[in-house]
């Protein structure tokens, strides 16, 4: 009798979970750009064609577009959206308590009280990764093709497909923390871009530009630490997500460090040498 009751409970529990999973899959299927991988892959291929071939070729014989106010409005929108995503962790009732207790061994999705709110936030986060593609298009329209570096294009191409894959097939708690952390970094980054767009009067106070790159490097270090901690503690963690997050974090650390050295360290060295030369000439 007891075994029959236990079997009935298990069947009911499994049916409840399957019903929840089907409903969640159906909901995600209806979300923007989430129906099938062909959509996001086609979008990214079009992006690569535009920023690497079509755009530069067409801008050769054209003057740079004056899109200052469009870019500033775009920066404000990015600040607003990323702030809302980041605050979702703190404003969703029970969110902090849930992640503090269940990040390592999450509850079954149908028993997770913050599941729907967090998944909706992650979808908005995915949309921001698609929106980020505009950064490169703005560079092309302003004839700043030198800004369209391998680091920039690699980062902007990888993030949308990685987040899409996470939402579509994985949807576990370990990746959520990474998304919220990245949203905070983007709040700082787009705030800087907005202030820089206000002109020389404001730009002279933006001495902290190089610290944005340092913040990004800290972010990647925290991602590696978070994922490795989850791995060592034998938490519920997809090996695919682990290797994807950690592997790409190391790639980004290498690329961002290389950028930092070229943009700031070597630049400062060149200025010092230039000043020495000018001093010697003036003697």
Coordinates of C-alpha atoms in Angstrom, one line a residue:
X1 CA 0.0 0.0 0.0
X2 CA 2.8 2.4 0.9
X3 CA 4.7 1.6 -2.3
X4 CA 1.5 2.2 -4.3
X5 CA 1.0 5.6 -2.6
X6 CA 4.7 6.5 -3.2
X7 CA 4.3 5.5 -6.8
X8 CA 1.2 7.7 -7.2
X9 CA 3.0 10.7 -5.6
X10 CA 6.0 10.2 -8.0
X11 CA 3.7 10.0 -11.0
X12 CA 1.8 13.1 -9.9
X13 CA 5.1 15.0 -9.2
X14 CA 6.5 14.0 -12.6
X15 CA 3.3 15.0 -14.4
X16 CA 3.4 18.4 -12.6
X17 CA 7.0 18.9 -13.7
X18 CA 6.4 17.8 -17.3
X19 CA 3.3 20.1 -17.5
X20 CA 5.4 23.0 -16.2
X21 CA 8.3 22.3 -18.6
X22 CA 5.9 22.1 -21.5
X23 CA 4.3 25.4 -20.5
X24 CA 7.7 27.1 -20.0
X25 CA 9.0 25.8 -23.4
X26 CA 5.9 27.1 -25.1
X27 CA 6.3 30.5 -23.4
X28 CA 10.0 30.7 -24.5
X29 CA 9.1 29.6 -28.0
X30 CA 6.8 32.6 -28.3
X31 CA 9.5 35.1 -27.1
X32 CA 11.3 37.5 -29.5
X33 CA 13.9 35.7 -31.6
X34 CA 13.6 32.5 -29.5
X35 CA 11.5 30.3 -31.9
X36 CA 14.5 28.6 -33.6
X37 CA 18.2 29.0 -34.0
X38 CA 18.0 29.9 -37.7
X39 CA 16.7 33.4 -36.8
X40 CA 19.5 34.4 -34.5
X41 CA 22.2 32.7 -36.7
X42 CA 20.9 34.6 -39.8
X43 CA 20.8 37.8 -37.9
X44 CA 24.5 37.4 -36.8
X45 CA 25.6 36.5 -40.3
X46 CA 23.9 39.6 -41.6
X47 CA 25.6 41.6 -38.9
X48 CA 29.0 40.3 -39.8
X49 CA 28.4 41.0 -43.5
X50 CA 27.3 44.5 -42.8
X51 CA 30.1 45.5 -40.4
X52 CA 33.0 43.8 -42.2
X53 CA 32.1 44.1 -45.9
X54 CA 28.9 45.9 -47.0
X55 CA 29.2 48.8 -44.5
X56 CA 32.9 49.7 -44.9
X57 CA 32.6 49.4 -48.7
X58 CA 29.7 51.7 -48.9
X59 CA 31.1 54.3 -46.5
X60 CA 34.4 54.7 -48.5
X61 CA 32.9 57.3 -50.8
X62 CA 30.6 58.9 -48.2
X63 CA 31.2 61.3 -45.4
X64 CA 30.7 60.1 -41.8
X65 CA 27.2 60.4 -40.6
X66 CA 26.4 62.8 -37.7
X67 CA 24.5 60.4 -35.4
X68 CA 25.5 62.0 -32.1
X69 CA 22.0 62.4 -30.7
X70 CA 20.9 58.9 -31.9
X71 CA 23.9 57.4 -30.1
X72 CA 23.2 59.4 -27.0
X73 CA 19.6 58.2 -26.9
X74 CA 20.8 54.7 -27.5
X75 CA 23.2 55.0 -24.5
X76 CA 20.4 56.2 -22.3
X77 CA 18.2 53.3 -23.4
X78 CA 21.0 50.8 -22.6
X79 CA 21.6 52.3 -19.2
X80 CA 17.8 52.1 -18.4
X81 CA 17.4 48.5 -19.6
X82 CA 20.6 47.2 -17.9
X83 CA 19.7 48.9 -14.7
X84 CA 16.3 47.2 -14.7
X85 CA 17.8 43.8 -15.3
X86 CA 20.4 44.3 -12.6
X87 CA 17.8 45.5 -10.1
X88 CA 15.6 42.6 -10.8
X89 CA 17.8 40.4 -8.6
X90 CA 17.1 42.7 -5.7
X91 CA 13.5 43.7 -6.4
X92 CA 12.0 40.3 -7.2
X93 CA 10.5 39.0 -3.9
X94 CA 12.5 36.0 -2.6
X95 CA 15.2 36.3 -5.3
X96 CA 18.2 37.0 -3.0
X97 CA 17.1 34.3 -0.5
X98 CA 16.6 31.8 -3.3
X99 CA 20.0 32.3 -4.9
X100 CA 21.8 32.3 -1.5
X101 CA 20.3 29.0 -0.7
X102 CA 19.9 27.2 -4.0
X103 CA 22.5 28.3 -6.5
X104 CA 24.5 25.2 -6.0
X105 CA 21.6 22.7 -5.9
X106 CA 18.6 24.5 -7.4
X107 CA 15.0 23.5 -6.7
X108 CA 13.1 21.8 -9.4
X109 CA 11.9 24.5 -11.9
X110 CA 8.2 24.1 -11.1
X111 CA 9.0 24.6 -7.4
X112 CA 11.2 27.7 -7.9
X113 CA 9.3 30.7 -6.7
X114 CA 11.4 33.2 -8.8
X115 CA 11.7 31.2 -12.0
X116 CA 9.4 33.1 -14.2
X117 CA 10.6 36.6 -13.2
X118 CA 14.3 35.6 -13.6
X119 CA 13.7 33.9 -17.0
X120 CA 11.9 37.0 -18.2
X121 CA 14.9 39.1 -17.0
X122 CA 17.3 36.8 -18.9
X123 CA 15.3 37.2 -22.1
X124 CA 15.5 41.0 -21.8
X125 CA 19.2 40.5 -21.2
X126 CA 19.4 38.5 -24.4
X127 CA 17.6 41.3 -26.3
X128 CA 20.3 43.7 -25.0
X129 CA 23.0 41.5 -26.5
X130 CA 21.2 41.7 -29.8
X131 CA 20.9 45.5 -29.3
X132 CA 24.6 45.7 -28.6
X133 CA 25.2 44.9 -32.3
X134 CA 24.3 48.5 -32.9
X135 CA 27.6 49.6 -31.3
X136 CA 29.5 48.2 -34.3
X137 CA 27.0 49.6 -36.9
X138 CA 27.5 53.1 -35.3
X139 CA 31.3 52.7 -35.7
X140 CA 30.8 51.9 -39.4
X141 CA 28.4 54.9 -40.0
X142 CA 30.9 57.2 -38.2
X143 CA 33.7 55.8 -40.3
X144 CA 35.6 54.6 -37.3
X145 CA 36.4 51.2 -38.8
X146 CA 39.6 51.0 -36.7
X147 CA 37.2 50.4 -33.7
X148 CA 35.8 47.3 -35.4
X149 CA 38.5 45.1 -33.9
X150 CA 38.6 41.3 -33.6
X151 CA 37.9 41.7 -29.9
X152 CA 34.9 43.9 -30.5
X153 CA 33.3 41.7 -33.3
X154 CA 34.1 38.4 -31.5
X155 CA 32.5 39.6 -28.2
X156 CA 29.4 41.0 -29.9
X157 CA 28.9 37.9 -32.1
X158 CA 29.5 35.4 -29.3
X159 CA 27.2 36.9 -26.6
X160 CA 23.8 36.7 -28.4
X161 CA 24.3 33.1 -29.5
X162 CA 25.6 32.1 -26.0
X163 CA 22.7 33.7 -24.1
X164 CA 20.2 32.4 -26.7
X165 CA 21.5 28.8 -26.2
X166 CA 21.4 29.3 -22.4
X167 CA 17.7 30.4 -22.4
X168 CA 16.6 27.9 -25.0
X169 CA 18.2 24.7 -23.7
X170 CA 19.7 25.2 -20.3
X171 CA 18.1 27.8 -18.0
X172 CA 19.9 26.9 -14.7
X173 CA 20.8 29.3 -11.9
X174 CA 24.5 29.3 -12.3
X175 CA 24.3 31.3 -15.5
X176 CA 21.9 33.9 -14.1
X177 CA 24.5 35.4 -11.8
X178 CA 26.8 35.9 -14.8
X179 CA 24.1 37.8 -16.6
X180 CA 23.4 40.1 -13.7
X181 CA 27.1 40.8 -13.2
X182 CA 27.5 41.7 -16.9
X183 CA 24.5 44.0 -16.7
X184 CA 26.2 46.0 -14.0
X185 CA 29.3 46.4 -16.1
X186 CA 27.2 47.6 -19.0
X187 CA 25.5 50.2 -16.8
X188 CA 29.0 51.7 -16.0
X189 CA 30.1 51.4 -19.6
X190 CA 27.1 53.1 -21.3
X191 CA 27.1 55.8 -18.6
X192 CA 30.7 56.6 -19.6
X193 CA 29.7 56.6 -23.3
X194 CA 26.8 59.0 -22.6
X195 CA 28.9 61.4 -20.6
X196 CA 31.7 61.3 -23.2
X197 CA 29.0 62.3 -25.8
X198 CA 28.3 65.5 -24.0
X199 CA 31.5 67.1 -25.4
X200 CA 34.9 68.3 -24.3
X201 CA 33.5 70.1 -21.2
X202 CA 32.5 66.8 -19.7
X203 CA 35.2 64.6 -21.3
X204 CA 38.0 66.3 -19.3
X205 CA 36.5 64.8 -16.1
X206 CA 36.3 61.3 -17.5
X207 CA 39.7 60.2 -16.2
X208 CA 38.3 56.8 -15.3
X209 CA 37.9 55.4 -18.9
X210 CA 40.7 52.9 -18.5
X211 CA 39.1 51.5 -15.3
X212 CA 36.1 50.3 -17.4
X213 CA 38.5 47.8 -19.0
X214 CA 39.8 46.9 -15.6
X215 CA 36.2 46.4 -14.5
X216 CA 35.6 44.1 -17.4
X217 CA 38.7 42.1 -16.5
X218 CA 37.5 41.8 -12.9
X219 CA 34.2 40.6 -14.3
X220 CA 35.8 37.8 -16.3
X221 CA 37.9 36.8 -13.2
X222 CA 34.7 36.6 -11.1
X223 CA 33.0 34.5 -13.7
X224 CA 35.9 32.0 -13.7
X225 CA 35.9 32.0 -9.9
X226 CA 32.1 31.5 -9.7
X227 CA 32.1 28.6 -12.2
X228 CA 35.2 26.9 -10.7
X229 CA 33.6 27.1 -7.2
X230 CA 30.4 25.5 -8.5
X231 CA 32.5 22.8 -10.2
X232 CA 34.7 22.1 -7.1
X233 CA 31.7 21.9 -4.8
X234 CA 30.0 19.4 -7.2
X235 CA 27.1 21.7 -7.8
X236 CA 24.4 21.1 -10.4
X237 CA 26.4 22.5 -13.3
X238 CA 26.3 21.6 -17.0
X239 CA 29.8 20.8 -18.2
X240 CA 29.1 22.5 -21.5
X241 CA 28.2 25.7 -19.8
X242 CA 31.2 25.4 -17.5
X243 CA 33.7 25.0 -20.4
X244 CA 31.9 27.7 -22.5
X245 CA 31.9 30.3 -19.7
X246 CA 35.4 29.6 -18.3
X247 CA 37.0 29.1 -21.7
X248 CA 35.6 32.3 -23.2
X249 CA 36.4 34.2 -20.0
X250 CA 40.1 33.3 -20.4
X251 CA 39.9 34.3 -24.1
X252 CA 38.4 37.7 -23.1
X253 CA 41.0 38.2 -20.4
X254 CA 43.7 37.7 -23.0
X255 CA 42.0 40.0 -25.6
X256 CA 41.1 42.7 -23.1
X257 CA 44.5 42.7 -21.5
X258 CA 46.1 43.0 -24.9
X259 CA 43.7 46.0 -25.6
X260 CA 44.6 47.6 -22.3
X261 CA 48.3 47.4 -22.9
X262 CA 48.0 48.8 -26.4
X263 CA 45.5 51.5 -25.5
X264 CA 46.9 52.7 -22.2
X265 CA 50.3 51.3 -21.2
X266 CA 52.1 51.7 -24.6
X267 CA 50.2 55.0 -25.1
X268 CA 51.6 56.4 -21.8
X269 CA 55.1 55.2 -22.7
X270 CA 54.9 56.9 -26.0
X271 CA 53.8 60.2 -24.4
X272 CA 56.7 60.0 -21.9
X273 CA 59.2 59.4 -24.7
X274 CA 57.6 62.2 -26.7
X275 CA 57.9 64.6 -23.7
X276 CA 61.5 63.6 -23.2
X277 CA 62.3 64.3 -26.8
X278 CA 60.6 67.7 -26.7
X279 CA 62.5 68.6 -23.6
X280 CA 65.8 67.7 -25.2
X281 CA 65.0 69.8 -28.3
X282 CA 64.1 72.8 -26.1
X283 CA 67.6 72.8 -24.4

